[in-house]
Structures are given as C-alpha cells and as structure tokens.
C-alpha cells in the first residue's frame, strides 16, 4: 500500500513502539491518529507529527467511538497498528500463592482481547471502502518473542502474546476476500518505557544476551518493519520476529 495520504491509527501510540510507528508513518505522508489511555502522551506525539490524539481504552466497545472520531478528521483508516499492551510479571504460583485470576485476566483483556477488539472494529470500517491498488487495508498486531519462549513470571504475558500469534492467520483468512491483510510483529528485547524503569546495568545485561546486534532493539527498528509490512502487499497472515536472533532462556 502506498502510505502517502492514507489514514492510519496507532493504539498505544503515546510512547514506545507505538510512538515510533506513528512518527514513521507520518514521515511517509500518512494522516495519523494516536490512540492511548494516556492522553498527555498521545497529544505530545500527535503535536510532534501533526496528527490527531484521542483517548482510547482498547478493551471497551467504546473504542469504536475513537475510530469514528479519527475518521471524521482523516477519513476512514486503512492502516491500524496495535501497540497497546501491558506486561506485569507474576508466577503461576508465587510466594503469596497462586497468581490472581484478576491479574491474569487483565493482561489477557488488554493485550489479546484489546488487539482483537481494535482489529474487528477497524476491519468492519475498512470493508466498505474502495480498494487502493490491490487492497482496502492492513492491520498489524504486536506480539512478542515471549509468545514462543515465555520466561519465568511471564505466564500471563506469554499467554496473551501467544493468542495474538494464534489469531493472525485465521484473521487474515477471514478478511482475505475483503482485501484486508493481517500481520503480527513479535519483538525481542526493545528499549521501551518499561525497560527505562530498570537500571542501565540491567539494560546492558539484557542487550548482551542478544546474539547480534548485541543490544536492545530501538523502537524505530520496529517502526521500520511496520512500514515495510504496510508497503509490501504480499506479506499477509504472517508473524515476523524482530529480535537479533535471541531465543529467551527460562530467566
């Protein structure tokens, strides 16, 4: 898809991978709407790129209102990139007993159900559009290498990201007749706001575990892959790892 002039929506766009993707798509000429539960973060990114900022809880039916508000400003979105997510740690059974069902459910609700919610709502709005070239739209979800090699304490997070990987191909098949593509990016250890909360020593240690390049990934590298997926129509139903060849150990 030619990105120039196309409306794009980024969830979790107020920071990290989402903010980098918003910047990259805007640089290609997209009309970008930044969605986030943190409106201040969304507004900061939107002001930087000349986009629109809206508050949005991806887990709610009301997320449809955000898509409609974005469409009023920029036209119906043909690009959706789902970057909203959370990643609290917790063992299946820890020192204080079994992992709270509420904690587990929250991670699934935000990461997996939130991604599907935005996917279904955005796809429904893409279907009536006239195709641009070969396609009507493209949806990119964000998983993680934890979907394949979840570490100790990542049972909820890995479950949610594994679900995203699992829904990618059937969603792409569901939407193929409508000329809408669905893909997923599975990042390794990236320099996101979550990792900025730990010490530089820990960040350097995590980066050293990556075979090559031996460092943390930059959000701009995730964004560059997202842009390529949008532009390359043949990439469909695929989950692409971007991880420097890391395969996570138990810890």
mmCIF file of C-alpha atoms in Angstrom:
data_model
loop_
_atom_site.group_PDB
_atom_site.id
_atom_site.type_symbol
_atom_site.label_atom_id
_atom_site.label_comp_id
_atom_site.label_asym_id
_atom_site.label_seq_id
_atom_site.Cartn_x
_atom_site.Cartn_y
_atom_site.Cartn_z
ATOM 1 C CA UNK A 1 0.000 0.000 0.000
ATOM 2 C CA UNK A 2 1.165 3.477 -0.799
ATOM 3 C CA UNK A 3 1.190 5.198 2.601
ATOM 4 C CA UNK A 4 1.072 8.806 1.402
ATOM 5 C CA UNK A 5 -2.263 10.429 2.181
ATOM 6 C CA UNK A 6 -3.705 7.311 3.850
ATOM 7 C CA UNK A 7 -5.343 7.486 7.283
ATOM 8 C CA UNK A 8 -3.599 5.429 9.972
ATOM 9 C CA UNK A 9 -4.486 4.646 13.580
ATOM 10 C CA UNK A 10 -1.917 3.591 16.172
ATOM 11 C CA UNK A 11 -3.005 2.195 19.546
ATOM 12 C CA UNK A 12 -0.583 2.702 22.407
ATOM 13 C CA UNK A 13 0.817 5.496 20.268
ATOM 14 C CA UNK A 14 1.724 7.769 23.145
ATOM 15 C CA UNK A 15 5.050 6.072 23.861
ATOM 16 C CA UNK A 16 7.487 3.356 22.894
ATOM 17 C CA UNK A 17 6.846 1.219 19.818
ATOM 18 C CA UNK A 18 3.559 2.967 19.074
ATOM 19 C CA UNK A 19 5.056 6.447 19.156
ATOM 20 C CA UNK A 20 7.905 5.377 16.878
ATOM 21 C CA UNK A 21 5.413 3.847 14.432
ATOM 22 C CA UNK A 22 3.296 6.986 14.451
ATOM 23 C CA UNK A 23 6.383 9.031 13.587
ATOM 24 C CA UNK A 24 7.469 6.648 10.836
ATOM 25 C CA UNK A 25 4.051 6.537 9.159
ATOM 26 C CA UNK A 26 3.684 10.314 9.391
ATOM 27 C CA UNK A 27 7.099 10.718 7.773
ATOM 28 C CA UNK A 28 5.757 8.650 4.865
ATOM 29 C CA UNK A 29 2.794 11.003 4.493
ATOM 30 C CA UNK A 30 0.106 9.153 6.454
ATOM 31 C CA UNK A 31 -2.604 11.036 8.326
ATOM 32 C CA UNK A 32 -2.007 9.591 11.777
ATOM 33 C CA UNK A 33 -4.319 9.298 14.765
ATOM 34 C CA UNK A 34 -2.585 8.446 18.023
ATOM 35 C CA UNK A 35 -4.738 6.473 20.474
ATOM 36 C CA UNK A 36 -3.732 5.911 24.082
ATOM 37 C CA UNK A 37 -5.227 5.702 27.560
ATOM 38 C CA UNK A 38 -2.583 8.312 28.430
ATOM 39 C CA UNK A 39 -3.948 11.326 26.573
ATOM 40 C CA UNK A 40 -0.983 13.530 27.523
ATOM 41 C CA UNK A 41 1.420 11.114 25.851
ATOM 42 C CA UNK A 42 -0.801 10.824 22.785
ATOM 43 C CA UNK A 43 -1.091 14.593 22.479
ATOM 44 C CA UNK A 44 2.676 15.047 22.716
ATOM 45 C CA UNK A 45 3.300 12.596 19.872
ATOM 46 C CA UNK A 46 0.431 13.978 17.776
ATOM 47 C CA UNK A 47 1.720 17.536 18.176
ATOM 48 C CA UNK A 48 5.156 16.411 17.031
ATOM 49 C CA UNK A 49 3.887 14.756 13.830
ATOM 50 C CA UNK A 50 0.892 16.941 13.037
ATOM 51 C CA UNK A 51 -1.561 14.180 13.867
ATOM 52 C CA UNK A 52 -4.665 13.722 15.980
ATOM 53 C CA UNK A 53 -4.650 12.475 19.587
ATOM 54 C CA UNK A 54 -7.574 10.662 21.180
ATOM 55 C CA UNK A 55 -8.030 8.772 24.409
ATOM 56 C CA UNK A 56 -8.993 5.136 23.908
ATOM 57 C CA UNK A 57 -9.390 2.040 26.053
ATOM 58 C CA UNK A 58 -8.859 -0.802 23.599
ATOM 59 C CA UNK A 59 -10.723 -3.257 25.830
ATOM 60 C CA UNK A 60 -14.051 -1.439 25.548
ATOM 61 C CA UNK A 61 -16.802 -1.329 22.926
ATOM 62 C CA UNK A 62 -16.425 2.464 23.123
ATOM 63 C CA UNK A 63 -13.128 2.114 21.226
ATOM 64 C CA UNK A 64 -15.396 2.304 18.168
ATOM 65 C CA UNK A 65 -16.050 5.945 19.044
ATOM 66 C CA UNK A 66 -12.338 6.721 18.801
ATOM 67 C CA UNK A 67 -12.152 5.145 15.337
ATOM 68 C CA UNK A 68 -15.170 7.135 14.236
ATOM 69 C CA UNK A 69 -13.695 10.379 15.606
ATOM 70 C CA UNK A 70 -10.453 9.641 13.779
ATOM 71 C CA UNK A 71 -12.402 9.020 10.563
ATOM 72 C CA UNK A 72 -14.188 12.367 10.898
ATOM 73 C CA UNK A 73 -10.798 14.095 10.923
ATOM 74 C CA UNK A 74 -8.754 11.993 8.496
ATOM 75 C CA UNK A 75 -11.177 9.709 6.690
ATOM 76 C CA UNK A 76 -11.606 6.001 7.383
ATOM 77 C CA UNK A 77 -8.383 4.348 8.474
ATOM 78 C CA UNK A 78 -6.780 1.915 6.056
ATOM 79 C CA UNK A 79 -3.877 1.208 8.438
ATOM 80 C CA UNK A 80 -4.199 0.005 12.036
ATOM 81 C CA UNK A 81 -1.163 -0.816 14.155
ATOM 82 C CA UNK A 82 -1.933 -2.273 17.585
ATOM 83 C CA UNK A 83 0.825 -1.413 20.045
ATOM 84 C CA UNK A 84 -1.229 -1.001 23.233
ATOM 85 C CA UNK A 85 -0.264 -3.518 25.879
ATOM 86 C CA UNK A 86 0.860 -4.238 29.422
ATOM 87 C CA UNK A 87 3.412 -6.673 30.837
ATOM 88 C CA UNK A 88 3.267 -7.227 34.598
ATOM 89 C CA UNK A 89 5.221 -10.184 35.951
ATOM 90 C CA UNK A 90 3.819 -12.970 38.094
ATOM 91 C CA UNK A 91 4.494 -16.665 38.568
ATOM 92 C CA UNK A 92 1.769 -19.263 38.213
ATOM 93 C CA UNK A 93 2.239 -19.913 41.929
ATOM 94 C CA UNK A 94 4.416 -17.480 43.858
ATOM 95 C CA UNK A 95 5.375 -16.788 47.460
ATOM 96 C CA UNK A 96 1.885 -15.499 48.203
ATOM 97 C CA UNK A 97 0.037 -18.324 46.480
ATOM 98 C CA UNK A 98 -1.449 -18.730 43.004
ATOM 99 C CA UNK A 99 -1.416 -15.860 40.549
ATOM 100 C CA UNK A 100 -4.510 -13.751 40.973
ATOM 101 C CA UNK A 101 -7.109 -14.600 38.380
ATOM 102 C CA UNK A 102 -7.906 -10.899 38.135
ATOM 103 C CA UNK A 103 -4.257 -10.094 37.306
ATOM 104 C CA UNK A 104 -4.114 -12.831 34.672
ATOM 105 C CA UNK A 105 -7.432 -11.744 33.177
ATOM 106 C CA UNK A 106 -6.344 -8.102 32.964
ATOM 107 C CA UNK A 107 -3.296 -8.975 30.855
ATOM 108 C CA UNK A 108 -5.405 -11.120 28.536
ATOM 109 C CA UNK A 109 -8.052 -8.406 28.357
ATOM 110 C CA UNK A 110 -5.648 -5.629 27.379
ATOM 111 C CA UNK A 111 -3.158 -7.463 25.184
ATOM 112 C CA UNK A 112 -5.221 -10.139 23.446
ATOM 113 C CA UNK A 113 -8.848 -9.065 23.630
ATOM 114 C CA UNK A 114 -7.875 -5.415 23.155
ATOM 115 C CA UNK A 115 -5.969 -6.278 19.972
ATOM 116 C CA UNK A 116 -8.854 -8.337 18.632
ATOM 117 C CA UNK A 117 -11.352 -5.634 19.559
ATOM 118 C CA UNK A 118 -9.495 -2.998 17.553
ATOM 119 C CA UNK A 119 -8.874 -5.440 14.686
ATOM 120 C CA UNK A 120 -12.571 -6.306 14.309
ATOM 121 C CA UNK A 121 -13.740 -2.699 14.639
ATOM 122 C CA UNK A 122 -11.173 -1.346 12.185
ATOM 123 C CA UNK A 123 -11.754 -4.154 9.664
ATOM 124 C CA UNK A 124 -15.506 -3.539 9.710
ATOM 125 C CA UNK A 125 -14.833 0.082 8.770
ATOM 126 C CA UNK A 126 -12.368 -0.873 6.016
ATOM 127 C CA UNK A 127 -14.688 -3.320 4.234
ATOM 128 C CA UNK A 128 -16.991 -0.684 2.668
ATOM 129 C CA UNK A 129 -14.032 1.288 1.282
ATOM 130 C CA UNK A 130 -12.965 1.174 -2.334
ATOM 131 C CA UNK A 131 -9.665 -0.690 -2.757
ATOM 132 C CA UNK A 132 -6.491 1.306 -3.166
ATOM 133 C CA UNK A 133 -4.480 -0.725 -5.632
ATOM 134 C CA UNK A 134 -4.891 -4.359 -4.567
ATOM 135 C CA UNK A 135 -6.167 -3.827 -1.047
ATOM 136 C CA UNK A 136 -8.536 -1.991 1.257
ATOM 137 C CA UNK A 137 -6.464 -2.027 4.411
ATOM 138 C CA UNK A 138 -3.761 -3.522 6.580
ATOM 139 C CA UNK A 139 -3.791 -4.409 10.283
ATOM 140 C CA UNK A 140 -0.608 -5.081 12.250
ATOM 141 C CA UNK A 141 -0.681 -6.517 15.763
ATOM 142 C CA UNK A 142 2.166 -6.670 18.259
ATOM 143 C CA UNK A 143 3.100 -9.962 19.900
ATOM 144 C CA UNK A 144 6.460 -10.784 21.498
ATOM 145 C CA UNK A 145 9.115 -13.463 21.451
ATOM 146 C CA UNK A 146 7.519 -14.417 24.781
ATOM 147 C CA UNK A 147 4.782 -15.994 22.681
ATOM 148 C CA UNK A 148 7.337 -18.695 21.879
ATOM 149 C CA UNK A 149 9.788 -18.570 24.808
ATOM 150 C CA UNK A 150 7.902 -17.164 27.747
ATOM 151 C CA UNK A 151 10.148 -16.785 30.768
ATOM 152 C CA UNK A 152 9.553 -17.444 34.442
ATOM 153 C CA UNK A 153 6.975 -14.937 35.633
ATOM 154 C CA UNK A 154 5.574 -14.330 32.146
ATOM 155 C CA UNK A 155 2.705 -16.833 32.158
ATOM 156 C CA UNK A 156 0.019 -14.176 31.649
ATOM 157 C CA UNK A 157 2.053 -12.076 29.228
ATOM 158 C CA UNK A 158 3.154 -15.072 27.160
ATOM 159 C CA UNK A 159 -0.426 -16.359 27.048
ATOM 160 C CA UNK A 160 -1.681 -13.058 25.713
ATOM 161 C CA UNK A 161 1.033 -12.758 23.088
ATOM 162 C CA UNK A 162 0.655 -16.388 22.048
ATOM 163 C CA UNK A 163 -3.017 -15.674 21.464
ATOM 164 C CA UNK A 164 -2.133 -12.798 19.171
ATOM 165 C CA UNK A 165 0.157 -15.053 17.135
ATOM 166 C CA UNK A 166 -2.586 -17.671 17.008
ATOM 167 C CA UNK A 167 -5.243 -15.327 15.684
ATOM 168 C CA UNK A 168 -3.074 -13.804 12.946
ATOM 169 C CA UNK A 169 -3.522 -16.405 10.220
ATOM 170 C CA UNK A 170 -7.255 -17.092 10.740
ATOM 171 C CA UNK A 171 -7.959 -13.357 10.859
ATOM 172 C CA UNK A 172 -6.014 -12.889 7.621
ATOM 173 C CA UNK A 173 -8.015 -15.718 6.042
ATOM 174 C CA UNK A 174 -11.286 -14.285 7.342
ATOM 175 C CA UNK A 175 -10.537 -10.911 5.767
ATOM 176 C CA UNK A 176 -8.835 -12.078 2.566
ATOM 177 C CA UNK A 177 -11.978 -11.788 0.434
ATOM 178 C CA UNK A 178 -12.320 -8.209 1.661
ATOM 179 C CA UNK A 179 -8.738 -7.460 0.561
ATOM 180 C CA UNK A 180 -7.599 -6.656 4.093
ATOM 181 C CA UNK A 181 -4.276 -8.004 5.336
ATOM 182 C CA UNK A 182 -3.448 -9.022 8.910
ATOM 183 C CA UNK A 183 0.097 -9.461 10.192
ATOM 184 C CA UNK A 184 1.916 -9.514 13.522
ATOM 185 C CA UNK A 185 5.319 -8.327 14.674
ATOM 186 C CA UNK A 186 6.981 -10.215 17.542
ATOM 187 C CA UNK A 187 9.720 -8.025 19.051
ATOM 188 C CA UNK A 188 12.514 -9.282 21.259
ATOM 189 C CA UNK A 189 14.070 -7.068 23.941
ATOM 190 C CA UNK A 190 13.401 -3.495 22.892
ATOM 191 C CA UNK A 191 14.155 -0.183 24.588
ATOM 192 C CA UNK A 192 10.595 0.657 25.628
ATOM 193 C CA UNK A 193 9.343 2.740 28.582
ATOM 194 C CA UNK A 194 9.084 -0.455 30.642
ATOM 195 C CA UNK A 195 12.825 -1.132 30.294
ATOM 196 C CA UNK A 196 13.645 2.507 31.000
ATOM 197 C CA UNK A 197 12.432 1.907 34.558
ATOM 198 C CA UNK A 198 15.273 -0.543 35.258
ATOM 199 C CA UNK A 199 18.929 0.308 35.784
ATOM 200 C CA UNK A 200 21.377 0.846 32.942
ATOM 201 C CA UNK A 201 23.285 -2.195 34.212
ATOM 202 C CA UNK A 202 20.233 -4.406 33.735
ATOM 203 C CA UNK A 203 19.535 -2.931 30.296
ATOM 204 C CA UNK A 204 23.112 -3.587 29.223
ATOM 205 C CA UNK A 205 22.867 -7.149 30.531
ATOM 206 C CA UNK A 206 19.687 -7.751 28.548
ATOM 207 C CA UNK A 207 21.254 -6.317 25.412
ATOM 208 C CA UNK A 208 24.326 -8.532 25.797
ATOM 209 C CA UNK A 209 22.098 -11.626 25.597
ATOM 210 C CA UNK A 210 21.151 -10.779 22.003
ATOM 211 C CA UNK A 211 23.428 -12.687 19.565
ATOM 212 C CA UNK A 212 23.668 -9.867 17.002
ATOM 213 C CA UNK A 213 23.434 -6.992 17.224
ATOM 214 C CA UNK A 214 24.193 -7.363 20.937
ATOM 215 C CA UNK A 215 21.987 -4.545 22.193
ATOM 216 C CA UNK A 216 18.384 -3.701 22.865
ATOM 217 C CA UNK A 217 16.244 -3.020 19.836
ATOM 218 C CA UNK A 218 15.276 0.547 19.050
ATOM 219 C CA UNK A 219 11.577 1.410 18.653
ATOM 220 C CA UNK A 220 12.477 2.963 15.286
ATOM 221 C CA UNK A 221 13.537 -0.508 14.081
ATOM 222 C CA UNK A 222 10.136 -1.936 14.976
ATOM 223 C CA UNK A 223 8.548 1.027 13.187
ATOM 224 C CA UNK A 224 10.658 0.455 10.074
ATOM 225 C CA UNK A 225 9.393 -3.133 9.905
ATOM 226 C CA UNK A 226 5.796 -1.970 10.353
ATOM 227 C CA UNK A 227 6.229 0.467 7.461
ATOM 228 C CA UNK A 228 7.671 -2.276 5.249
ATOM 229 C CA UNK A 229 4.773 -4.606 6.040
ATOM 230 C CA UNK A 230 2.312 -1.874 5.082
ATOM 231 C CA UNK A 231 4.114 -1.254 1.803
ATOM 232 C CA UNK A 232 4.647 -4.915 0.854
ATOM 233 C CA UNK A 233 1.254 -6.310 -0.129
ATOM 234 C CA UNK A 234 2.490 -9.897 -0.340
ATOM 235 C CA UNK A 235 3.125 -10.077 3.411
ATOM 236 C CA UNK A 236 -0.102 -11.465 4.847
ATOM 237 C CA UNK A 237 -1.059 -13.830 7.662
ATOM 238 C CA UNK A 238 2.495 -13.713 8.962
ATOM 239 C CA UNK A 239 4.153 -13.233 12.337
ATOM 240 C CA UNK A 240 7.618 -11.762 11.945
ATOM 241 C CA UNK A 241 10.170 -11.902 14.750
ATOM 242 C CA UNK A 242 12.482 -8.915 15.118
ATOM 243 C CA UNK A 243 14.885 -9.997 17.835
ATOM 244 C CA UNK A 244 18.554 -10.167 16.793
ATOM 245 C CA UNK A 245 18.336 -13.999 16.831
ATOM 246 C CA UNK A 246 17.662 -14.177 20.570
ATOM 247 C CA UNK A 247 15.924 -17.215 21.994
ATOM 248 C CA UNK A 248 14.873 -16.439 25.536
ATOM 249 C CA UNK A 249 16.047 -18.644 28.390
ATOM 250 C CA UNK A 250 13.913 -19.508 31.413
ATOM 251 C CA UNK A 251 15.038 -16.349 33.278
#
